[in-house]
XYZ file of C-alpha atoms in Angstrom:
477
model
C 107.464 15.522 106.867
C 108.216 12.953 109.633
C 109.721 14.556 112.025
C 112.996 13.528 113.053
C 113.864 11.588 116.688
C 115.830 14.604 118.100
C 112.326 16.885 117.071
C 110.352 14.224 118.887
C 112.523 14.167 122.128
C 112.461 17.682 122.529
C 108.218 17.400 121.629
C 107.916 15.042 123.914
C 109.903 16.977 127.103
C 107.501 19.971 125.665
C 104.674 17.699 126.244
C 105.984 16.543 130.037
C 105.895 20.041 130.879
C 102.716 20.843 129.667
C 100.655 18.482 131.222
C 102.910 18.557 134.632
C 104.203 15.211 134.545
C 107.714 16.032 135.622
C 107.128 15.799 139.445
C 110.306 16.769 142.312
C 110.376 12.887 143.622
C 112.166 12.591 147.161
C 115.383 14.712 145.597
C 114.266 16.648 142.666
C 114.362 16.440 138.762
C 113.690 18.962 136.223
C 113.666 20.086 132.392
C 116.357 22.946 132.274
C 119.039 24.567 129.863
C 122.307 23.312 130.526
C 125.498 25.908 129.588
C 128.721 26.691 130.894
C 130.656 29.482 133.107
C 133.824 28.688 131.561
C 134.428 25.388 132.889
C 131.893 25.216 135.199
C 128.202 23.564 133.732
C 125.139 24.997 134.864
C 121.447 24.371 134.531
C 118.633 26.858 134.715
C 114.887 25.826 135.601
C 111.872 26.873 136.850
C 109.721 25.895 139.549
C 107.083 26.279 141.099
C 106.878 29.063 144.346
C 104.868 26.098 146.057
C 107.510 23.445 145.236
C 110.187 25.759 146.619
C 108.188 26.168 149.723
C 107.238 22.728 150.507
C 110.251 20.882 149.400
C 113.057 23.143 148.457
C 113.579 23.839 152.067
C 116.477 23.909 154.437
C 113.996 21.813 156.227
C 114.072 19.101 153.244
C 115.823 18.942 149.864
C 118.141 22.596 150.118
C 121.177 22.866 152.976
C 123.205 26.009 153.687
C 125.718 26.646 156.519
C 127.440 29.454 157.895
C 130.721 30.133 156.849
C 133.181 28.076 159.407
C 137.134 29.424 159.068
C 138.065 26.039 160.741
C 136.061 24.014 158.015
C 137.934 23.830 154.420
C 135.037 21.065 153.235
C 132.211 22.425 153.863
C 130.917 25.388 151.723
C 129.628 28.752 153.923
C 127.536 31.714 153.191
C 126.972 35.192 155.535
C 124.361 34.415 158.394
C 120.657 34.749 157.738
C 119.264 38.185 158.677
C 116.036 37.451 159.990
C 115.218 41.025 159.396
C 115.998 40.991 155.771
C 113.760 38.018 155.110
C 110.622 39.360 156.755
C 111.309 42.005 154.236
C 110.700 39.759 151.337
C 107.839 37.603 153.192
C 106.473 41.258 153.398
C 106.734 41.763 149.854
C 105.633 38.273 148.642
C 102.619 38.893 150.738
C 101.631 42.298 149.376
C 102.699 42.269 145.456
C 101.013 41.200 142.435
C 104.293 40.761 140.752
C 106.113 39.055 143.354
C 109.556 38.471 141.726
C 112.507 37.161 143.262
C 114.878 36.928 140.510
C 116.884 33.790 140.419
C 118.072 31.636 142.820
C 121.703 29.819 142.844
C 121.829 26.422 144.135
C 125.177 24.062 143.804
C 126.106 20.133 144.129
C 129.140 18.353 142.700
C 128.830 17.404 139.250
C 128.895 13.259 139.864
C 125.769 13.990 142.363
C 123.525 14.386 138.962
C 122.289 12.581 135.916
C 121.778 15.153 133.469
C 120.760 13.608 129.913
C 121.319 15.966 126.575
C 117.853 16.505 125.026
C 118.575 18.751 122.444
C 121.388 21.733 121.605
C 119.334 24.684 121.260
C 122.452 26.973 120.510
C 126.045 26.948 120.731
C 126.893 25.693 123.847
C 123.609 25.216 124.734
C 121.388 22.285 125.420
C 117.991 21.164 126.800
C 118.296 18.783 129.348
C 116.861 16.569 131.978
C 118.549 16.589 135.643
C 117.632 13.720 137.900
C 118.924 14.381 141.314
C 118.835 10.511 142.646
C 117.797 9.992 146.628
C 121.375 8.791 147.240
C 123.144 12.109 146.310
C 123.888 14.597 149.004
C 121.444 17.863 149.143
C 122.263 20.635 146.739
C 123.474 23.786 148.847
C 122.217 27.521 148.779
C 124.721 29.373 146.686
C 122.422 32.590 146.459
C 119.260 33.751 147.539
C 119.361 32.479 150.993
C 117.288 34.953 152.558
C 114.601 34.784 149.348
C 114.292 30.870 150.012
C 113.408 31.525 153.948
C 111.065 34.774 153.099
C 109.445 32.456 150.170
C 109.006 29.753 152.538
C 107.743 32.062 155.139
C 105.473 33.919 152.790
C 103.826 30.187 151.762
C 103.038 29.139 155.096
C 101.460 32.310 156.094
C 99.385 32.708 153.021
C 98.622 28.722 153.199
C 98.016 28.977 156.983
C 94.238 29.334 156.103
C 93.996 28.234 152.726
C 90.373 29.251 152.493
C 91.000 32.299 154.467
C 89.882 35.667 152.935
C 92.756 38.020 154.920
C 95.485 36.488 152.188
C 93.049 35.228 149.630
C 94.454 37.559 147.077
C 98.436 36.791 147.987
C 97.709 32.941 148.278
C 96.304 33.715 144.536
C 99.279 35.177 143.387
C 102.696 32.629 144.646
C 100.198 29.701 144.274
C 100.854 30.778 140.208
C 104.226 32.000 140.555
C 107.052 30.214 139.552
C 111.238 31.325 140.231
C 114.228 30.181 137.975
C 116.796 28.151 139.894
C 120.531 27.681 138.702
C 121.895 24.648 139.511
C 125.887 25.204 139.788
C 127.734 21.420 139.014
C 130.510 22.120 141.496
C 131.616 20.798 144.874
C 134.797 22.524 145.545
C 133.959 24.709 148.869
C 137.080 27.420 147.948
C 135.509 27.599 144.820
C 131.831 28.287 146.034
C 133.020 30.254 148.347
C 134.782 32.828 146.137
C 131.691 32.881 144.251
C 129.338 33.611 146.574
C 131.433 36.496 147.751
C 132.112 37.981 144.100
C 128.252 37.662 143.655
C 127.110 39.286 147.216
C 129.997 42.060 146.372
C 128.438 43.550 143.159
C 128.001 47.528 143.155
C 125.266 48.225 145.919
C 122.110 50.270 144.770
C 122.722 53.872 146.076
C 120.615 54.440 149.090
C 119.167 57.847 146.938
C 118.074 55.532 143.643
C 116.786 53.111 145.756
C 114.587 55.831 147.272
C 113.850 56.661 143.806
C 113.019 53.659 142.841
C 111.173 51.412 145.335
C 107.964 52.291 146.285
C 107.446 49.070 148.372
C 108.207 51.428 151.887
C 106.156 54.295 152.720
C 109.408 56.659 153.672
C 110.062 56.101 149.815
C 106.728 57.053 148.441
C 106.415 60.616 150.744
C 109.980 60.707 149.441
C 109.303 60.411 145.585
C 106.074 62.767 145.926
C 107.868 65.586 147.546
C 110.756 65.215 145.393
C 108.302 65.266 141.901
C 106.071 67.745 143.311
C 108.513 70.423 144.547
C 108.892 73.284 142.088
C 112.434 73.916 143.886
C 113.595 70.643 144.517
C 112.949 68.211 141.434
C 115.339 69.496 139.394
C 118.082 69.491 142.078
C 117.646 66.012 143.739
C 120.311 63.343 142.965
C 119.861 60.063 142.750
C 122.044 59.146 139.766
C 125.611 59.615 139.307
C 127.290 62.369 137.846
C 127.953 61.721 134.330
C 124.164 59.791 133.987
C 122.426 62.651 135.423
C 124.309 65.027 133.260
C 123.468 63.038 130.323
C 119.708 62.703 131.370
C 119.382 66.545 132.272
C 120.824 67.313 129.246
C 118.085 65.089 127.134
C 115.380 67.497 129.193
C 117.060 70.374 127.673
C 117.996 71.368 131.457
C 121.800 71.699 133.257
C 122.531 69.390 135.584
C 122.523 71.288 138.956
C 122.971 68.964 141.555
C 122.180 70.150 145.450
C 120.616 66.912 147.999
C 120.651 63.809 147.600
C 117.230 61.896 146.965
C 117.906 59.630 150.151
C 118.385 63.017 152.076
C 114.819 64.877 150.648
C 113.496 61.546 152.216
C 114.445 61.676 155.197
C 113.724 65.358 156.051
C 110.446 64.724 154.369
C 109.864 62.293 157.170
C 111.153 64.280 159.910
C 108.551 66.650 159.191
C 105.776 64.385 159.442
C 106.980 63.907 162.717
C 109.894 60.761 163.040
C 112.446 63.626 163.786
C 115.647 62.329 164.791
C 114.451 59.131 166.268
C 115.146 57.152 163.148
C 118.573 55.683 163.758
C 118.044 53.153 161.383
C 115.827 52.982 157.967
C 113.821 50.538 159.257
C 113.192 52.538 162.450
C 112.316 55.351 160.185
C 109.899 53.188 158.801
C 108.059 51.633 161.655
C 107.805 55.892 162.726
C 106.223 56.609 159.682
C 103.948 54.567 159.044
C 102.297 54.616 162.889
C 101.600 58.195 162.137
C 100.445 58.072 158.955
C 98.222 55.176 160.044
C 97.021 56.955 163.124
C 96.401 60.226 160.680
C 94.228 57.839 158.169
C 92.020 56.696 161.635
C 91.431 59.815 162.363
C 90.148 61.057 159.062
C 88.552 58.564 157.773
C 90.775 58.363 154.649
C 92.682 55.693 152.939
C 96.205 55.420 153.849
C 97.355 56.448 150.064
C 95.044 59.520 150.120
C 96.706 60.132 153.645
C 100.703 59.818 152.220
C 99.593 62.218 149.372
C 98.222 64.826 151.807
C 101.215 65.365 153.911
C 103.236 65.107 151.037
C 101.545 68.059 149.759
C 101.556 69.548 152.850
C 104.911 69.349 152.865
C 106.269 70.516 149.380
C 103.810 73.697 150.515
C 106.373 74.570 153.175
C 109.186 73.622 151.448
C 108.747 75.546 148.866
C 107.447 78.814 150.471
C 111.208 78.103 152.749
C 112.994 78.034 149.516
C 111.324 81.668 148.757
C 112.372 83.269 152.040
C 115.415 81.738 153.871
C 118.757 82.954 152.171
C 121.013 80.977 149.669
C 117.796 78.813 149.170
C 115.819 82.037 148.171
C 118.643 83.186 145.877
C 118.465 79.490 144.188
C 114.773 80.208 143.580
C 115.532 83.533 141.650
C 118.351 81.859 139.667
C 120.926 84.350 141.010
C 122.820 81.487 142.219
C 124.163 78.161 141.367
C 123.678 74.926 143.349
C 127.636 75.341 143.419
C 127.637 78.846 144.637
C 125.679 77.884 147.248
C 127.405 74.965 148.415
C 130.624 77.278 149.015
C 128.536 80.368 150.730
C 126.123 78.879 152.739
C 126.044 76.309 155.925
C 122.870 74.606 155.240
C 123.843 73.661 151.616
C 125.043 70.053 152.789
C 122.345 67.253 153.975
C 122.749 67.792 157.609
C 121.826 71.690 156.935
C 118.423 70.890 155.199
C 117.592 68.405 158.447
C 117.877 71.090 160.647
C 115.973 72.853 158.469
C 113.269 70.217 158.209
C 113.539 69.246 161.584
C 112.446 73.116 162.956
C 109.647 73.103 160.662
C 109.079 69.402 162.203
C 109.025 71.147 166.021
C 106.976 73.688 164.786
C 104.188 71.679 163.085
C 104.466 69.666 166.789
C 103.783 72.478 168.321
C 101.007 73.909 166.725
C 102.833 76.904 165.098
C 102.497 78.249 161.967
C 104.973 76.927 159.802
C 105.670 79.908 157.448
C 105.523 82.052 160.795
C 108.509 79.760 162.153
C 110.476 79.967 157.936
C 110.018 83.596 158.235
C 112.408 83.676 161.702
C 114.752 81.072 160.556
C 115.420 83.262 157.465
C 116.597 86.072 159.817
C 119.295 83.399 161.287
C 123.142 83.483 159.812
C 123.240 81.080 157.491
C 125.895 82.105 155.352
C 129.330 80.381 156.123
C 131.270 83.916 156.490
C 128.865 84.948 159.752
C 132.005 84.582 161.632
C 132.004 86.654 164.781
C 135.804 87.050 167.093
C 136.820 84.715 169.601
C 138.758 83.907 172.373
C 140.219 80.194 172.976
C 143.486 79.356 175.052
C 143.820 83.088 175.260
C 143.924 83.370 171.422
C 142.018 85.355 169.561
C 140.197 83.056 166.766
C 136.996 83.216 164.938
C 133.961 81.190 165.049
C 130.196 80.828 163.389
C 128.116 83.248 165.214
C 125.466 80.226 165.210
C 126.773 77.048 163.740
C 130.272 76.602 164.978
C 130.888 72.728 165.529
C 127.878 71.550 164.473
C 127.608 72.620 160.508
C 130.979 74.445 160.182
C 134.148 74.125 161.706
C 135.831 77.501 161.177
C 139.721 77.112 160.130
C 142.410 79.672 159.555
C 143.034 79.865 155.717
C 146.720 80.462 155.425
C 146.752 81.404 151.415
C 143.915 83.675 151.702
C 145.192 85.279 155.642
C 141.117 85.468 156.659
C 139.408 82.794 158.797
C 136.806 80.505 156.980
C 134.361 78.124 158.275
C 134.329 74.297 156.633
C 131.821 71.390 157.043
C 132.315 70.184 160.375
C 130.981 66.424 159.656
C 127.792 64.911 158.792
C 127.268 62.881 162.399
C 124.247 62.323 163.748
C 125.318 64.350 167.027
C 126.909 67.385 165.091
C 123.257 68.253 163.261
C 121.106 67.144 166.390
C 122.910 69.967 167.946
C 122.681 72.446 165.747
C 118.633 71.876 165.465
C 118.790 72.444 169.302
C 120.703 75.447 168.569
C 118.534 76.658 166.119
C 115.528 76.256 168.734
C 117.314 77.816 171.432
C 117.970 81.003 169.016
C 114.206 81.539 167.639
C 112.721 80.707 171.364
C 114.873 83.702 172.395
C 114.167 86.072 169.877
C 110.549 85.465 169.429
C 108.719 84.260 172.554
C 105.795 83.424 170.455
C 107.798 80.406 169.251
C 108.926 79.482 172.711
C 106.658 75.990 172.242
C 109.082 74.442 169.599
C 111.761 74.421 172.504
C 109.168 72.946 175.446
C 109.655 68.803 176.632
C 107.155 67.310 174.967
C 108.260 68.640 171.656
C 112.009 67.957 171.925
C 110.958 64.055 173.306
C 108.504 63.501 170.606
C 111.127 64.604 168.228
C 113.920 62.377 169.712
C 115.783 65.432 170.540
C 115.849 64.518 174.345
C 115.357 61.171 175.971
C 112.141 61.091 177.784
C 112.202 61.450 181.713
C 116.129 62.983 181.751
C 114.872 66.618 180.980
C 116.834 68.895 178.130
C 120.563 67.906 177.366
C 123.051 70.273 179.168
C 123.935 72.953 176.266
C 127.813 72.322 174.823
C 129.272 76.136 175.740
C 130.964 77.534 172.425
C 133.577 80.381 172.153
């Protein structure tokens, strides 16, 4: 059968690709699939991670701006985060799958030759784009950040390029390729509203993404204490609630729902020893993995070996703390529900189990014996009806004997005539407290764990700020 002149075109741009004879001249042209969003055409290609590096810069052949109010011609994206792109330099320098997804580009329409190769399916043809040297640069429509962490990532791995330190990662983008959509458009409103409809899709919850990603250290101790606790891997969230209903109920299990995954993480690494210093993620981060590199120095031990240890060390004294302190030890003996809890007890909500985590963090800083230090805080009032009488504005009220203002706010419940204590807020400030609180109250009722409460501990746990001594303590009713 001859085959027909349509068979041999498309043979033929098969062939170009093959042997690499489709080069990015001083623009750029490329073999791609050319369809529609509605009106709008669109071509998808691939190319190489060293092609997007060397020529598909802002440098060179790629332009973005940031979005001008006074400018109605010029199309604008969010600034740069330099931060976010040393993320994904990070991760192009480290993976041996380093995907980026797909990146967005845009130019007007009558900036391109594009000739019809083939239809391939309805709506659908293979093309060849020719971007001549007297059109204007395409602009970044999306994946700003992953052009400038690519580029980045290239001329770190390249910076030596017989160097052993990045032998491996210079393997890996030098055979990596990324798809690129090329948007035919030129109206700026128009880019404009897409970018923000495509940078405003549902965010990843901060507890699936701990799930998830195991490219950060804080997520790895996170997932192993989560999967390893007997108490707490059935009662992390990460999902919502009718998909973790639905999953739980494919286990054969009910869906009993008590902290969120991105919560377990972050007590998990105030144990280890970040405390309360990590005011942002990437703070928490930075923390984490200094001590966990300074542990692995000190034993001898591989840094993986080293995550898995305190992670085990961990779930130990989690677990033996969900035997002994109350509400969690009733949980353990299935005489109450996650929801019970929740309703009876102050340290049911995220900012309970860091105080929790954070006392067993002071202890393990101070050389106690962590179940020692469980065994005292299960002696504390926990439950959100330890309400003791009052005085404020000579009127007689009722407060938390312990947690007043910091966990609980207590309220006067006008339908049931009794006083009840609420959550008092999540912030930062309100659970910092109650941690000093809770070191305050075990110091003075067991002088053997008088340690937790001295300077150094409190500084290295970010509870005070060194050099300025212990916080003056807020005076309760």
């Amino acid at each position: 059968m001859t085959p027909s002149t349509s068979d041999q075109t498309v043979d033929s741009a098969a062939e170009a690709l093959r042997g690499g004879s489709i080069k990015l001249p001083s623009k750029f042209e490329a073999i791609g699939f050319l369809s529609y969003a509605g009106v709008m055409p669109k071509i998808t290609f691939t190319v190489p991670f060293k092609e997007v590096a060397e020529r598909l810069t802002f440098e060179r052949l790629l332009t973005r701006h940031d979005f001008d109010t006074e400018s109605l011609t010029t199309p604008g994206q969010r600034d740069i985060s330099e931060k976010h792109a040393e993320k994904i330099t990070a991760f192009l320098t480290e993976s041996d799958r380093p995907y980026l997804g797909t990146l967005t580009i845009a130019i007007p329409s009558d900036q391109v030759d594009v000739e019809k190769l083939q239809e391939v399916a309805d709506g659908v043809w293979l093309v060849k784009l020719v971007v001549p040297v007297t059109s204007e640069n395409p602009i970044v429509e999306d994946g700003q950040h992953r052009v400038k962490g690519l580029t980045d990532a290239w001329r770190t791995v390249m910076k030596d390029p017989v160097g052993e330190e990045f032998a491996e990662a210079r393997a890996m983008l030098q055979k990596s390729s990324i798809e690129m959509t090329l948007l035919l458009e030129g109206d700026p409103s128009v880019l404009s509203t897409i970018f923000v409809k495509m940078a405003s899709t549902r965010p990843i919850s901060p507890s699936l993404i701990a799930i998830m990603d195991s490219s950060a250290v804080q997520n790895v101790l996170g997932q192993q204490v989560t999967r390893k606790s007997r108490y707490l891997s059935d009662r992390t969230t990460y999902l919502g609630a009718k998909a973790a209903q639905k999953l739980a109920a494919s286990k054969g299990r009910n869906y009993d729902p008590l902290y969120p995954a991105a919560a377990v993480r972050s007590a998990a690494a105030a144990i280890v020893g970040v405390g309360v210093r990590d005011r942002t993620p990437d703070q928490r981060e930075d923390i984490l993995l200094q001590l966990f590199t300074d542990r692995a120095k000190k034993e001898s031990r591989p840094l993986d070996q080293i995550i898995e240890a305190t992670a085990n060390e961990i779930v130990a004294i989690l677990d033996y703390a969900f035997t002994r302190i109350p509400g969690w030890r009733h949980m353990a003996s299935n005489h109450l529900t996650a929801a019970e809890f929740k309703k009876q007890y102050v340290h049911s909500s995220a900012a309970g189990l860091h105080v929790i985590a954070n006392v067993i963090a002071a202890a393990r800083r101070a050389g106690l014996d962590s179940r020692h230090v469980v065994d005292e805080l299960a002696k504390l009032p926990w439950r959100r009806d330890n309400v003791r009488p009052a005085t404020k504005d000579g009127e007689s009220i009722k407060v938390h004997e312990l947690f007043e203002d910091t966990l609980v706010r207590t309220v006067f419940d006008s339908k049931s005539g009794d006083w009840k204590a609420g959550q008092a807020g999540a912030t930062r400030g309100a659970y910092e407290e109650a941690i000093r609180k809770v070191l305050t109250a075990l110091a003075r009722k067991s002088p053997e764990l008088a340690a937790m409460h001295e300077l150094p501990v409190l500084t290295d746990l970010g509870l005070v700020t060194a050099g300025r001594g212990r916080p003056r303590k807020k005076q309760h009713p």
